[in-house]
PDB file of C-alpha atoms in Angstrom:
ATOM      1  CA  THR O  23     -45.585  51.860 -54.108  1.00 36.00           C
ATOM      2  CA  ASN O  24     -42.840  50.940 -56.539  1.00 40.00           C
ATOM      3  CA  ILE O  25     -40.745  49.633 -53.671  1.00 39.00           C
ATOM      4  CA  ALA O  26     -43.560  47.358 -52.568  1.00 36.00           C
ATOM      5  CA  ARG O  27     -43.650  46.121 -56.139  1.00 38.00           C
ATOM      6  CA  ASP O  28     -39.892  45.578 -55.953  1.00 42.00           C
ATOM      7  CA  MET O  29     -40.282  43.472 -52.840  1.00 39.00           C
ATOM      8  CA  ASN O  30     -42.944  41.316 -54.467  1.00 38.00           C
ATOM      9  CA  SER O  31     -40.893  40.955 -57.621  1.00 40.00           C
ATOM     10  CA  VAL O  32     -37.833  39.870 -55.692  1.00 40.00           C
ATOM     11  CA  SER O  33     -39.907  37.352 -53.766  1.00 37.00           C
ATOM     12  CA  ASN O  34     -41.797  35.971 -56.737  1.00 35.00           C
ATOM     13  CA  CYS O  35     -39.323  36.172 -59.633  1.00 38.00           C
ATOM     14  CA  LEU O  36     -35.946  35.249 -58.251  1.00 39.00           C
ATOM     15  CA  GLU O  37     -34.754  31.715 -57.904  1.00 38.00           C
ATOM     16  CA  THR O  38     -33.581  31.137 -54.346  1.00 37.00           C
ATOM     17  CA  LYS O  39     -29.859  30.631 -54.161  1.00 43.00           C
ATOM     18  CA  GLY O  40     -29.707  30.047 -50.441  1.00 46.00           C
ATOM     19  CA  GLU O  41     -27.283  31.902 -48.240  1.00 54.00           C
ATOM     20  CA  ASP O  42     -24.224  31.323 -50.406  1.00 66.00           C
ATOM     21  CA  THR O  43     -21.985  34.315 -50.961  1.00 87.00           C
ATOM     22  CA  LYS O  44     -23.152  36.231 -54.003  1.00 94.00           C
ATOM     23  CA  ARG O  45     -20.896  38.101 -56.403  1.00 95.00           C
ATOM     24  CA  ILE O  46     -22.446  41.562 -56.724  1.00 97.00           C
ATOM     25  CA  VAL O  47     -22.347  44.174 -59.486  1.00 96.00           C
ATOM     26  CA  SER O  48     -23.699  47.630 -58.612  1.00 95.00           C
ATOM     27  CA  LEU O  49     -24.622  49.993 -61.430  1.00 91.00           C
ATOM     28  CA  LEU O  50     -25.312  53.068 -59.289  1.00 90.00           C
ATOM     29  CA  PRO O  51     -23.121  54.749 -56.640  1.00 92.00           C
ATOM     30  CA  SER O  52     -25.947  54.977 -54.104  1.00 93.00           C
ATOM     31  CA  ILE O  53     -26.675  51.272 -54.512  1.00 94.00           C
ATOM     32  CA  THR O  54     -23.004  50.509 -53.879  1.00 96.00           C
ATOM     33  CA  GLU O  55     -23.301  52.354 -50.557  1.00 97.00           C
ATOM     34  CA  ILE O  56     -26.581  50.630 -49.674  1.00 97.00           C
ATOM     35  CA  VAL O  57     -25.187  47.170 -50.374  1.00 97.00           C
ATOM     36  CA  ALA O  58     -21.990  47.939 -48.456  1.00 97.00           C
ATOM     37  CA  SER O  59     -24.005  49.093 -45.442  1.00 97.00           C
ATOM     38  CA  LEU O  60     -25.493  45.586 -45.282  1.00 97.00           C
ATOM     39  CA  GLY O  61     -22.066  44.175 -44.477  1.00 96.00           C
ATOM     40  CA  VAL O  62     -21.291  42.621 -47.854  1.00 97.00           C
ATOM     41  CA  ALA O  63     -18.873  45.189 -49.311  1.00 97.00           C
ATOM     42  CA  ASN O  64     -16.349  42.433 -49.923  1.00 96.00           C
ATOM     43  CA  GLN O  65     -18.825  40.711 -52.244  1.00 97.00           C
ATOM     44  CA  ILE O  66     -19.013  43.675 -54.643  1.00 98.00           C
ATOM     45  CA  VAL O  67     -17.018  42.679 -57.734  1.00 97.00           C
ATOM     46  CA  GLY O  68     -18.256  45.271 -60.239  1.00 97.00           C
ATOM     47  CA  ILE O  69     -19.030  48.994 -59.931  1.00 96.00           C
ATOM     48  CA  THR O  70     -19.605  52.059 -62.111  1.00 93.00           C
ATOM     49  CA  HIS O  71     -17.093  54.690 -63.170  1.00 90.00           C
ATOM     50  CA  GLU O  72     -18.855  57.055 -60.724  1.00 90.00           C
ATOM     51  CA  CYS O  73     -18.658  54.847 -57.617  1.00 93.00           C
ATOM     52  CA  ASP O  74     -16.268  56.371 -55.077  1.00 94.00           C
ATOM     53  CA  TYR O  75     -17.527  55.282 -51.658  1.00 95.00           C
ATOM     54  CA  PRO O  76     -17.104  53.463 -49.344  1.00 96.00           C
ATOM     55  CA  PRO O  77     -13.440  52.516 -49.810  1.00 96.00           C
ATOM     56  CA  GLU O  78     -13.958  48.883 -48.775  1.00 96.00           C
ATOM     57  CA  ALA O  79     -16.593  48.466 -51.501  1.00 96.00           C
ATOM     58  CA  ILE O  80     -14.635  49.898 -54.408  1.00 95.00           C
ATOM     59  CA  LYS O  81     -11.282  48.382 -53.467  1.00 93.00           C
ATOM     60  CA  GLY O  82     -10.622  45.507 -55.854  1.00 92.00           C
ATOM     61  CA  ALA O  83     -13.938  45.914 -57.707  1.00 97.00           C
ATOM     62  CA  LYS O  84     -13.744  46.332 -61.479  1.00 97.00           C
ATOM     63  CA  VAL O  85     -15.381  49.245 -63.303  1.00 96.00           C
ATOM     64  CA  VAL O  86     -17.938  47.729 -65.682  1.00 94.00           C
ATOM     65  CA  THR O  87     -19.518  50.890 -67.150  1.00 90.00           C
ATOM     66  CA  THR O  88     -18.574  53.412 -69.818  1.00 87.00           C
ATOM     67  CA  SER O  89     -19.710  56.992 -70.423  1.00 83.00           C
ATOM     68  CA  ASP O  90     -20.208  59.061 -73.568  1.00 79.00           C
ATOM     69  CA  ILE O  91     -19.675  62.317 -71.691  1.00 79.00           C
ATOM     70  CA  THR O  92     -16.944  63.782 -69.489  1.00 82.00           C
ATOM     71  CA  PRO O  93     -18.971  65.967 -67.086  1.00 81.00           C
ATOM     72  CA  TYR O  94     -15.983  67.313 -65.190  1.00 81.00           C
ATOM     73  CA  ASN O  95     -14.718  69.018 -68.341  1.00 86.00           C
ATOM     74  CA  MET O  96     -18.116  70.324 -69.430  1.00 89.00           C
ATOM     75  CA  THR O  97     -20.372  73.161 -68.315  1.00 91.00           C
ATOM     76  CA  GLN O  98     -23.827  72.396 -66.970  1.00 92.00           C
ATOM     77  CA  SER O  99     -25.286  73.784 -70.191  1.00 92.00           C
ATOM     78  CA  GLU O 100     -23.113  71.478 -72.313  1.00 91.00           C
ATOM     79  CA  ILE O 101     -24.049  68.486 -70.189  1.00 88.00           C
ATOM     80  CA  HIS O 102     -27.735  69.360 -70.483  1.00 88.00           C
ATOM     81  CA  GLU O 103     -27.482  69.561 -74.281  1.00 89.00           C
ATOM     82  CA  ALA O 104     -25.691  66.202 -74.418  1.00 86.00           C
ATOM     83  CA  VAL O 105     -28.314  64.595 -72.199  1.00 82.00           C
ATOM     84  CA  CYS O 106     -31.216  65.979 -74.242  1.00 83.00           C
ATOM     85  CA  GLY O 107     -29.603  64.851 -77.482  1.00 82.00           C
ATOM     86  CA  SER O 108     -29.058  61.362 -76.141  1.00 76.00           C
ATOM     87  CA  LEU O 109     -32.602  61.013 -74.854  1.00 70.00           C
ATOM     88  CA  LEU O 110     -34.121  62.347 -78.077  1.00 75.00           C
ATOM     89  CA  SER O 111     -32.163  59.807 -80.110  1.00 73.00           C
ATOM     90  CA  GLY O 112     -33.204  56.997 -77.800  1.00 67.00           C
ATOM     91  CA  GLN O 113     -29.613  56.291 -76.797  1.00 70.00           C
ATOM     92  CA  SER O 114     -28.194  55.760 -73.316  1.00 72.00           C
ATOM     93  CA  LEU O 115     -25.416  58.041 -72.119  1.00 75.00           C
ATOM     94  CA  TYR O 116     -23.805  55.071 -70.447  1.00 80.00           C
ATOM     95  CA  GLY O 117     -22.851  51.582 -71.503  1.00 84.00           C
ATOM     96  CA  ILE O 118     -21.644  48.314 -70.012  1.00 85.00           C
ATOM     97  CA  ASN O 119     -18.375  46.655 -70.909  1.00 87.00           C
ATOM     98  CA  ARG O 120     -19.526  43.109 -71.611  1.00 85.00           C
ATOM     99  CA  GLU O 121     -16.085  41.583 -71.381  1.00 86.00           C
ATOM    100  CA  ILE O 122     -15.436  43.037 -67.951  1.00 90.00           C
ATOM    101  CA  ILE O 123     -18.852  42.215 -66.515  1.00 88.00           C
ATOM    102  CA  CYS O 124     -18.447  38.694 -67.852  1.00 87.00           C
ATOM    103  CA  SER O 125     -15.023  38.394 -66.223  1.00 90.00           C
ATOM    104  CA  VAL O 126     -16.390  39.237 -62.753  1.00 92.00           C
ATOM    105  CA  ARG O 127     -19.080  36.537 -63.128  1.00 91.00           C
ATOM    106  CA  PRO O 128     -21.894  38.254 -61.175  1.00 93.00           C
ATOM    107  CA  ASP O 129     -24.627  36.350 -59.382  1.00 92.00           C
ATOM    108  CA  ILE O 130     -26.660  39.514 -58.943  1.00 93.00           C
ATOM    109  CA  VAL O 131     -26.742  42.890 -60.719  1.00 92.00           C
ATOM    110  CA  PHE O 132     -28.265  45.877 -58.907  1.00 93.00           C
ATOM    111  CA  THR O 133     -29.430  48.693 -61.183  1.00 87.00           C
ATOM    112  CA  GLN O 134     -32.123  51.380 -61.398  1.00 83.00           C
ATOM    113  CA  SER O 135     -34.962  52.332 -63.724  1.00 73.00           C
ATOM    114  CA  LEU O 136     -35.725  55.722 -62.204  1.00 68.00           C
ATOM    115  CA  CYS O 137     -33.498  57.954 -64.324  1.00 69.00           C
ATOM    116  CA  ASP O 138     -31.607  57.329 -67.575  1.00 61.00           C
ATOM    117  CA  VAL O 139     -29.514  60.448 -66.929  1.00 62.00           C
ATOM    118  CA  CYS O 140     -28.034  59.107 -63.680  1.00 62.00           C
ATOM    119  CA  ALA O 141     -26.871  55.657 -64.733  1.00 58.00           C
ATOM    120  CA  VAL O 142     -27.069  52.901 -67.329  1.00 64.00           C
ATOM    121  CA  SER O 143     -30.676  52.575 -68.496  1.00 60.00           C
ATOM    122  CA  TYR O 144     -32.606  49.500 -67.370  1.00 61.00           C
ATOM    123  CA  PRO O 145     -33.213  48.166 -70.911  1.00 67.00           C
ATOM    124  CA  VAL O 146     -29.477  48.382 -71.641  1.00 67.00           C
ATOM    125  CA  VAL O 147     -28.736  46.385 -68.482  1.00 65.00           C
ATOM    126  CA  LEU O 148     -31.189  43.653 -69.436  1.00 63.00           C
ATOM    127  CA  GLU O 149     -29.973  43.492 -73.020  1.00 66.00           C
ATOM    128  CA  THR O 150     -26.343  43.295 -71.931  1.00 64.00           C
ATOM    129  CA  CYS O 151     -27.024  40.563 -69.384  1.00 61.00           C
ATOM    130  CA  ALA O 152     -28.978  38.617 -71.979  1.00 55.00           C
ATOM    131  CA  LYS O 153     -26.065  38.777 -74.435  1.00 57.00           C
ATOM    132  CA  LEU O 154     -23.626  38.082 -71.622  1.00 53.00           C
ATOM    133  CA  ILE O 155     -25.060  34.608 -71.217  1.00 49.00           C
ATOM    134  CA  ALA O 156     -25.767  34.091 -74.913  1.00 46.00           C
ATOM    135  CA  GLY O 157     -29.474  34.119 -74.312  1.00 44.00           C
ATOM    136  CA  PRO O 158     -32.251  35.555 -76.484  1.00 41.00           C
ATOM    137  CA  PRO O 159     -33.491  39.156 -76.037  1.00 38.00           C
ATOM    138  CA  ILE O 160     -35.623  39.487 -72.919  1.00 35.00           C
ATOM    139  CA  VAL O 161     -39.099  40.961 -72.694  1.00 36.00           C
ATOM    140  CA  VAL O 162     -39.872  42.153 -69.191  1.00 36.00           C
ATOM    141  CA  ASP O 163     -43.341  43.197 -68.112  1.00 40.00           C
ATOM    142  CA  ASP O 164     -43.497  46.901 -67.236  1.00 40.00           C
ATOM    143  CA  ASN O 165     -44.808  45.969 -63.789  1.00 46.00           C
ATOM    144  CA  ASP O 166     -41.728  43.910 -62.940  1.00 45.00           C
ATOM    145  CA  ASP O 167     -38.584  45.541 -61.610  1.00 46.00           C
ATOM    146  CA  ALA O 168     -36.774  42.286 -60.942  1.00 45.00           C
ATOM    147  CA  CYS O 169     -36.201  39.257 -63.116  1.00 45.00           C
ATOM    148  CA  GLN O 170     -33.807  36.403 -63.526  1.00 45.00           C
ATOM    149  CA  ILE O 171     -31.932  35.923 -66.747  1.00 44.00           C
ATOM    150  CA  SER O 172     -31.115  32.238 -66.886  1.00 44.00           C
ATOM    151  CA  ASN O 173     -29.482  30.569 -69.855  1.00 43.00           C
ATOM    152  CA  GLY O 174     -26.087  28.963 -70.033  1.00 50.00           C
ATOM    153  CA  GLU O 175     -23.495  28.968 -67.290  1.00 60.00           C
ATOM    154  CA  LEU O 176     -24.097  32.504 -65.984  1.00 69.00           C
ATOM    155  CA  CYS O 177     -27.509  33.504 -64.661  1.00 76.00           C
ATOM    156  CA  PRO O 178     -27.300  36.837 -62.827  1.00 85.00           C
ATOM    157  CA  ASP O 179     -30.353  38.138 -61.042  1.00 88.00           C
ATOM    158  CA  VAL O 180     -31.194  41.711 -62.097  1.00 88.00           C
ATOM    159  CA  ILE O 181     -32.694  43.881 -59.362  1.00 89.00           C
ATOM    160  CA  SER O 182     -33.926  47.365 -60.217  1.00 86.00           C
ATOM    161  CA  MET O 183     -34.232  49.986 -57.484  1.00 87.00           C
ATOM    162  CA  GLU O 184     -36.856  52.655 -58.099  1.00 86.00           C
ATOM    163  CA  PRO O 185     -37.385  54.859 -55.035  1.00 91.00           C
ATOM    164  CA  ASN O 186     -39.536  57.921 -55.610  1.00 93.00           C
ATOM    165  CA  ASN O 187     -39.440  59.508 -52.171  1.00 96.00           C
ATOM    166  CA  LEU O 188     -37.453  59.263 -48.937  1.00 97.00           C
ATOM    167  CA  GLU O 189     -39.585  56.472 -47.505  1.00 97.00           C
ATOM    168  CA  ASP O 190     -38.946  54.463 -50.666  1.00 96.00           C
ATOM    169  CA  VAL O 191     -35.213  55.130 -50.347  1.00 96.00           C
ATOM    170  CA  ILE O 192     -35.213  53.681 -46.831  1.00 97.00           C
ATOM    171  CA  LYS O 193     -37.055  50.604 -48.050  1.00 96.00           C
ATOM    172  CA  THR O 194     -34.417  49.927 -50.711  1.00 96.00           C
ATOM    173  CA  PHE O 195     -32.175  48.566 -47.942  1.00 97.00           C
ATOM    174  CA  HIS O 196     -34.750  45.835 -47.404  1.00 97.00           C
ATOM    175  CA  VAL O 197     -35.125  45.268 -51.157  1.00 95.00           C
ATOM    176  CA  ALA O 198     -31.383  44.656 -51.404  1.00 96.00           C
ATOM    177  CA  ALA O 199     -31.344  42.448 -48.305  1.00 96.00           C
ATOM    178  CA  LYS O 200     -34.239  40.381 -49.607  1.00 95.00           C
ATOM    179  CA  ALA O 201     -32.449  39.842 -52.910  1.00 94.00           C
ATOM    180  CA  LEU O 202     -29.145  38.915 -51.265  1.00 95.00           C
ATOM    181  CA  GLY O 203     -30.820  36.498 -48.883  1.00 91.00           C
ATOM    182  CA  GLY O 204     -29.728  35.354 -45.465  1.00 90.00           C
ATOM    183  CA  LEU O 205     -31.072  36.253 -42.032  1.00 94.00           C
ATOM    184  CA  LYS O 206     -27.905  38.077 -41.034  1.00 95.00           C
ATOM    185  CA  ILE O 207     -28.159  40.489 -43.969  1.00 97.00           C
ATOM    186  CA  GLN O 208     -31.856  41.102 -43.374  1.00 96.00           C
ATOM    187  CA  ASN O 209     -31.193  41.791 -39.676  1.00 97.00           C
ATOM    188  CA  ARG O 210     -28.498  44.231 -40.741  1.00 97.00           C
ATOM    189  CA  ALA O 211     -31.020  46.026 -42.976  1.00 98.00           C
ATOM    190  CA  ASP O 212     -33.393  46.273 -40.020  1.00 98.00           C
ATOM    191  CA  LYS O 213     -30.704  47.902 -37.890  1.00 98.00           C
ATOM    192  CA  VAL O 214     -29.558  50.325 -40.591  1.00 98.00           C
ATOM    193  CA  THR O 215     -33.086  51.529 -41.307  1.00 98.00           C
ATOM    194  CA  ARG O 216     -33.926  51.820 -37.597  1.00 98.00           C
ATOM    195  CA  ASP O 217     -30.898  54.057 -37.161  1.00 98.00           C
ATOM    196  CA  ILE O 218     -31.932  56.178 -40.169  1.00 98.00           C
ATOM    197  CA  ARG O 219     -35.479  56.618 -38.856  1.00 98.00           C
ATOM    198  CA  SER O 220     -34.144  57.460 -35.403  1.00 98.00           C
ATOM    199  CA  GLY O 221     -31.919  60.159 -36.895  1.00 98.00           C
ATOM    200  CA  ILE O 222     -34.835  61.596 -38.850  1.00 98.00           C
ATOM    201  CA  GLU O 223     -37.005  61.829 -35.733  1.00 98.00           C
ATOM    202  CA  LYS O 224     -34.190  63.529 -33.836  1.00 98.00           C
ATOM    203  CA  ILE O 225     -33.992  66.201 -36.546  1.00 98.00           C
ATOM    204  CA  ARG O 226     -37.769  66.669 -36.512  1.00 97.00           C
ATOM    205  CA  ARG O 227     -37.779  67.213 -32.747  1.00 97.00           C
ATOM    206  CA  THR O 228     -34.907  69.689 -33.019  1.00 97.00           C
ATOM    207  CA  VAL O 229     -36.711  71.965 -35.497  1.00 97.00           C
ATOM    208  CA  GLU O 230     -40.371  71.455 -34.583  1.00 95.00           C
ATOM    209  CA  GLU O 231     -40.687  74.715 -32.622  1.00 94.00           C
ATOM    210  CA  LYS O 232     -38.594  76.818 -34.983  1.00 96.00           C
ATOM    211  CA  PRO O 233     -39.863  79.103 -37.806  1.00 96.00           C
ATOM    212  CA  LYS O 234     -40.137  77.470 -41.247  1.00 97.00           C
ATOM    213  CA  PRO O 235     -38.197  79.511 -43.807  1.00 98.00           C
ATOM    214  CA  THR O 236     -38.959  79.237 -47.523  1.00 98.00           C
ATOM    215  CA  VAL O 237     -36.231  77.276 -49.244  1.00 98.00           C
ATOM    216  CA  ALA O 238     -35.379  76.782 -52.915  1.00 98.00           C
ATOM    217  CA  PHE O 239     -33.374  73.723 -53.947  1.00 98.00           C
ATOM    218  CA  LEU O 240     -31.740  73.581 -57.363  1.00 98.00           C
ATOM    219  CA  GLU O 241     -30.257  70.339 -58.635  1.00 95.00           C
ATOM    220  CA  TRP O 242     -29.161  72.102 -61.826  1.00 95.00           C
ATOM    221  CA  HIS O 243     -28.974  75.718 -62.935  1.00 93.00           C
ATOM    222  CA  GLU O 244     -28.158  75.693 -66.669  1.00 93.00           C
ATOM    223  CA  PRO O 245     -31.127  75.509 -67.081  1.00 95.00           C
ATOM    224  CA  LEU O 246     -32.791  75.669 -63.675  1.00 97.00           C
ATOM    225  CA  PHE O 247     -34.083  72.328 -62.383  1.00 96.00           C
ATOM    226  CA  THR O 248     -36.010  71.825 -59.150  1.00 97.00           C
ATOM    227  CA  GLY O 249     -34.943  69.275 -56.567  1.00 96.00           C
ATOM    228  CA  GLY O 250     -37.435  66.430 -56.800  1.00 96.00           C
ATOM    229  CA  HIS O 251     -38.184  62.885 -55.581  1.00 95.00           C
ATOM    230  CA  TRP O 252     -36.864  62.728 -51.962  1.00 97.00           C
ATOM    231  CA  ILE O 253     -35.587  66.320 -51.744  1.00 98.00           C
ATOM    232  CA  PRO O 254     -38.975  67.722 -50.592  1.00 98.00           C
ATOM    233  CA  ASP O 255     -39.032  65.106 -47.801  1.00 98.00           C
ATOM    234  CA  MET O 256     -35.515  66.004 -46.678  1.00 98.00           C
ATOM    235  CA  LEU O 257     -36.332  69.703 -46.573  1.00 98.00           C
ATOM    236  CA  GLU O 258     -39.612  69.151 -44.728  1.00 98.00           C
ATOM    237  CA  ILE O 259     -37.805  67.085 -42.088  1.00 98.00           C
ATOM    238  CA  ALA O 260     -35.233  69.866 -41.714  1.00 97.00           C
ATOM    239  CA  GLY O 261     -38.006  72.379 -41.010  1.00 98.00           C
ATOM    240  CA  ALA O 262     -38.177  74.128 -44.368  1.00 98.00           C
ATOM    241  CA  LYS O 263     -41.114  75.272 -46.466  1.00 98.00           C
ATOM    242  CA  TYR O 264     -40.503  73.965 -49.983  1.00 98.00           C
ATOM    243  CA  THR O 265     -42.992  74.634 -52.769  1.00 96.00           C
ATOM    244  CA  MET O 266     -41.012  73.954 -55.956  1.00 97.00           C
ATOM    245  CA  CYS O 267     -42.390  70.420 -56.228  1.00 95.00           C
ATOM    246  CA  LYS O 268     -44.037  67.723 -54.119  1.00 97.00           C
ATOM    247  CA  SER O 269     -42.588  64.599 -52.583  1.00 97.00           C
ATOM    248  CA  GLY O 270     -42.132  61.875 -55.182  1.00 95.00           C
ATOM    249  CA  GLU O 271     -42.318  64.205 -58.174  1.00 95.00           C
ATOM    250  CA  ARG O 272     -39.491  64.207 -60.684  1.00 92.00           C
ATOM    251  CA  SER O 273     -37.055  67.081 -60.888  1.00 93.00           C
ATOM    252  CA  ALA O 274     -38.396  69.510 -63.477  1.00 93.00           C
ATOM    253  CA  PRO O 275     -37.116  72.495 -65.464  1.00 94.00           C
ATOM    254  CA  MET O 276     -38.071  75.922 -64.168  1.00 96.00           C
ATOM    255  CA  LYS O 277     -38.166  79.316 -65.849  1.00 96.00           C
ATOM    256  CA  ASP O 278     -36.008  82.071 -64.417  1.00 96.00           C
ATOM    257  CA  GLU O 279     -39.019  84.317 -63.921  1.00 97.00           C
ATOM    258  CA  ASP O 280     -40.810  81.649 -61.871  1.00 97.00           C
ATOM    259  CA  PHE O 281     -37.791  81.280 -59.621  1.00 97.00           C
ATOM    260  CA  ILE O 282     -37.651  85.052 -59.146  1.00 97.00           C
ATOM    261  CA  LEU O 283     -41.272  85.023 -57.971  1.00 97.00           C
ATOM    262  CA  ILE O 284     -40.443  82.538 -55.218  1.00 96.00           C
ATOM    263  CA  ASP O 285     -37.662  84.808 -53.889  1.00 97.00           C
ATOM    264  CA  PRO O 286     -36.887  82.345 -51.067  1.00 98.00           C
ATOM    265  CA  ASP O 287     -35.277  82.905 -47.691  1.00 98.00           C
ATOM    266  CA  TYR O 288     -32.582  80.349 -48.498  1.00 98.00           C
ATOM    267  CA  ILE O 289     -31.198  78.920 -51.745  1.00 98.00           C
ATOM    268  CA  LEU O 290     -29.571  75.489 -51.733  1.00 98.00           C
ATOM    269  CA  ILE O 291     -27.670  74.327 -54.809  1.00 98.00           C
ATOM    270  CA  GLY O 292     -26.707  70.664 -55.070  1.00 97.00           C
ATOM    271  CA  PRO O 293     -26.014  69.777 -58.715  1.00 94.00           C
ATOM    272  CA  CYS O 294     -26.812  66.132 -59.375  1.00 91.00           C
ATOM    273  CA  GLY O 295     -23.656  64.027 -59.327  1.00 87.00           C
ATOM    274  CA  PHE O 296     -21.280  66.896 -58.537  1.00 92.00           C
ATOM    275  CA  SER O 297     -18.883  67.201 -55.602  1.00 94.00           C
ATOM    276  CA  LEU O 298     -18.913  70.152 -53.208  1.00 96.00           C
ATOM    277  CA  ASP O 299     -15.970  71.787 -55.004  1.00 96.00           C
ATOM    278  CA  ARG O 300     -17.733  71.641 -58.365  1.00 95.00           C
ATOM    279  CA  ALA O 301     -21.012  72.790 -56.806  1.00 96.00           C
ATOM    280  CA  LEU O 302     -19.252  75.804 -55.295  1.00 97.00           C
ATOM    281  CA  GLU O 303     -17.547  76.650 -58.584  1.00 96.00           C
ATOM    282  CA  ASP O 304     -20.826  76.499 -60.506  1.00 95.00           C
ATOM    283  CA  THR O 305     -22.728  78.412 -57.817  1.00 96.00           C
ATOM    284  CA  LEU O 306     -20.273  81.304 -57.944  1.00 96.00           C
ATOM    285  CA  ALA O 307     -20.612  81.341 -61.738  1.00 94.00           C
ATOM    286  CA  ILE O 308     -24.342  82.086 -61.429  1.00 95.00           C
ATOM    287  CA  TYR O 309     -23.543  85.544 -60.057  1.00 94.00           C
ATOM    288  CA  LYS O 310     -21.878  86.415 -63.377  1.00 92.00           C
ATOM    289  CA  LYS O 311     -24.284  84.659 -65.731  1.00 92.00           C
ATOM    290  CA  LYS O 312     -27.677  85.741 -64.353  1.00 95.00           C
ATOM    291  CA  ALA O 313     -28.122  89.480 -63.836  1.00 94.00           C
ATOM    292  CA  TRP O 314     -31.293  89.004 -61.798  1.00 97.00           C
ATOM    293  CA  TRP O 315     -29.597  86.654 -59.341  1.00 97.00           C
ATOM    294  CA  LYS O 316     -28.118  89.447 -57.195  1.00 96.00           C
ATOM    295  CA  GLU O 317     -31.579  90.940 -56.633  1.00 97.00           C
ATOM    296  CA  LEU O 318     -32.883  87.910 -54.735  1.00 98.00           C
ATOM    297  CA  ARG O 319     -33.271  88.296 -50.956  1.00 97.00           C
ATOM    298  CA  ALA O 320     -31.280  85.157 -50.176  1.00 98.00           C
ATOM    299  CA  VAL O 321     -28.401  86.394 -52.314  1.00 98.00           C
ATOM    300  CA  LYS O 322     -28.392  89.870 -50.808  1.00 97.00           C
ATOM    301  CA  GLU O 323     -28.490  88.466 -47.279  1.00 97.00           C
ATOM    302  CA  GLY O 324     -25.833  85.806 -47.834  1.00 97.00           C
ATOM    303  CA  ARG O 325     -28.065  82.751 -47.573  1.00 98.00           C
ATOM    304  CA  VAL O 326     -26.986  80.810 -50.665  1.00 98.00           C
ATOM    305  CA  PHE O 327     -25.311  77.465 -50.006  1.00 98.00           C
ATOM    306  CA  ALA O 328     -23.489  75.088 -52.341  1.00 98.00           C
ATOM    307  CA  LEU O 329     -24.011  71.429 -51.421  1.00 98.00           C
ATOM    308  CA  ASP O 330     -22.334  68.102 -52.121  1.00 96.00           C
ATOM    309  CA  GLY O 331     -25.032  66.742 -54.412  1.00 94.00           C
ATOM    310  CA  ASN O 332     -23.084  63.602 -55.223  1.00 91.00           C
ATOM    311  CA  SER O 333     -22.727  62.433 -51.622  1.00 93.00           C
ATOM    312  CA  TYR O 334     -25.988  63.509 -50.018  1.00 94.00           C
ATOM    313  CA  TYR O 335     -28.763  64.355 -52.460  1.00 93.00           C
ATOM    314  CA  ALA O 336     -28.492  62.387 -55.724  1.00 84.00           C
TER     315      ALA O 336
END
């Protein structure tokens, strides 16, 4: 798996810095939460403009990223057009403020290479870190998700998280712990992941004898996008029958007519990166924008739910 590759890369590529306290920059909200759960929230010195939890991790940390879009003032359709335009032009929607990231003097930078729509793209991170330390451009083998940029006084380790499914997500706690070093942190990762697995098994036991309703999960609806990667795993654990995509597959666009054919028992809508309030607002808007929406069984029977995509699904 990609996570196994991450573990090997961390072990083989990174120069050991012992158990000294590391100054951490996190370039993804979920990574900020993962790192904080390992008991090192006070070591996080740089975060993204989207990081909002936990409070102890973001307090005092400097925002090191910039964004070319303002999603809270845009419709889903407008955001989609901006994203497509950016990707077609080969540009990243997000950037890194070099002066700020230099000022926080990171020892380690956690990022991701899974999705250029969610956060700063991996190549941009590497290029910025290379320029940060006045080093030459870096060429990283496609099979490596971790490398050390070492030239000059600053030499931050760059660790890329790339979970494809729920099992991979759980393993990212160990990837982070391995990179941060220290037995205490690795023991903490063991405890956190044991608790997660225990919770998952409790849910499985609760629903194992219950009927399995068909469920549709939308992570976007202008246009429709299926919930991918770890969403199928989450729904399967919860006792749902989900056929829109398989575990580990990327979220993909879906035609209205294909969604109508599914006509699920339940519809869950958790727009990527949006709060519950915004998800509810956009969900209610569907009733006015899509004439066919009201003909679905789940809609008629009141089984449509808006979800906090930002906190629990992205």
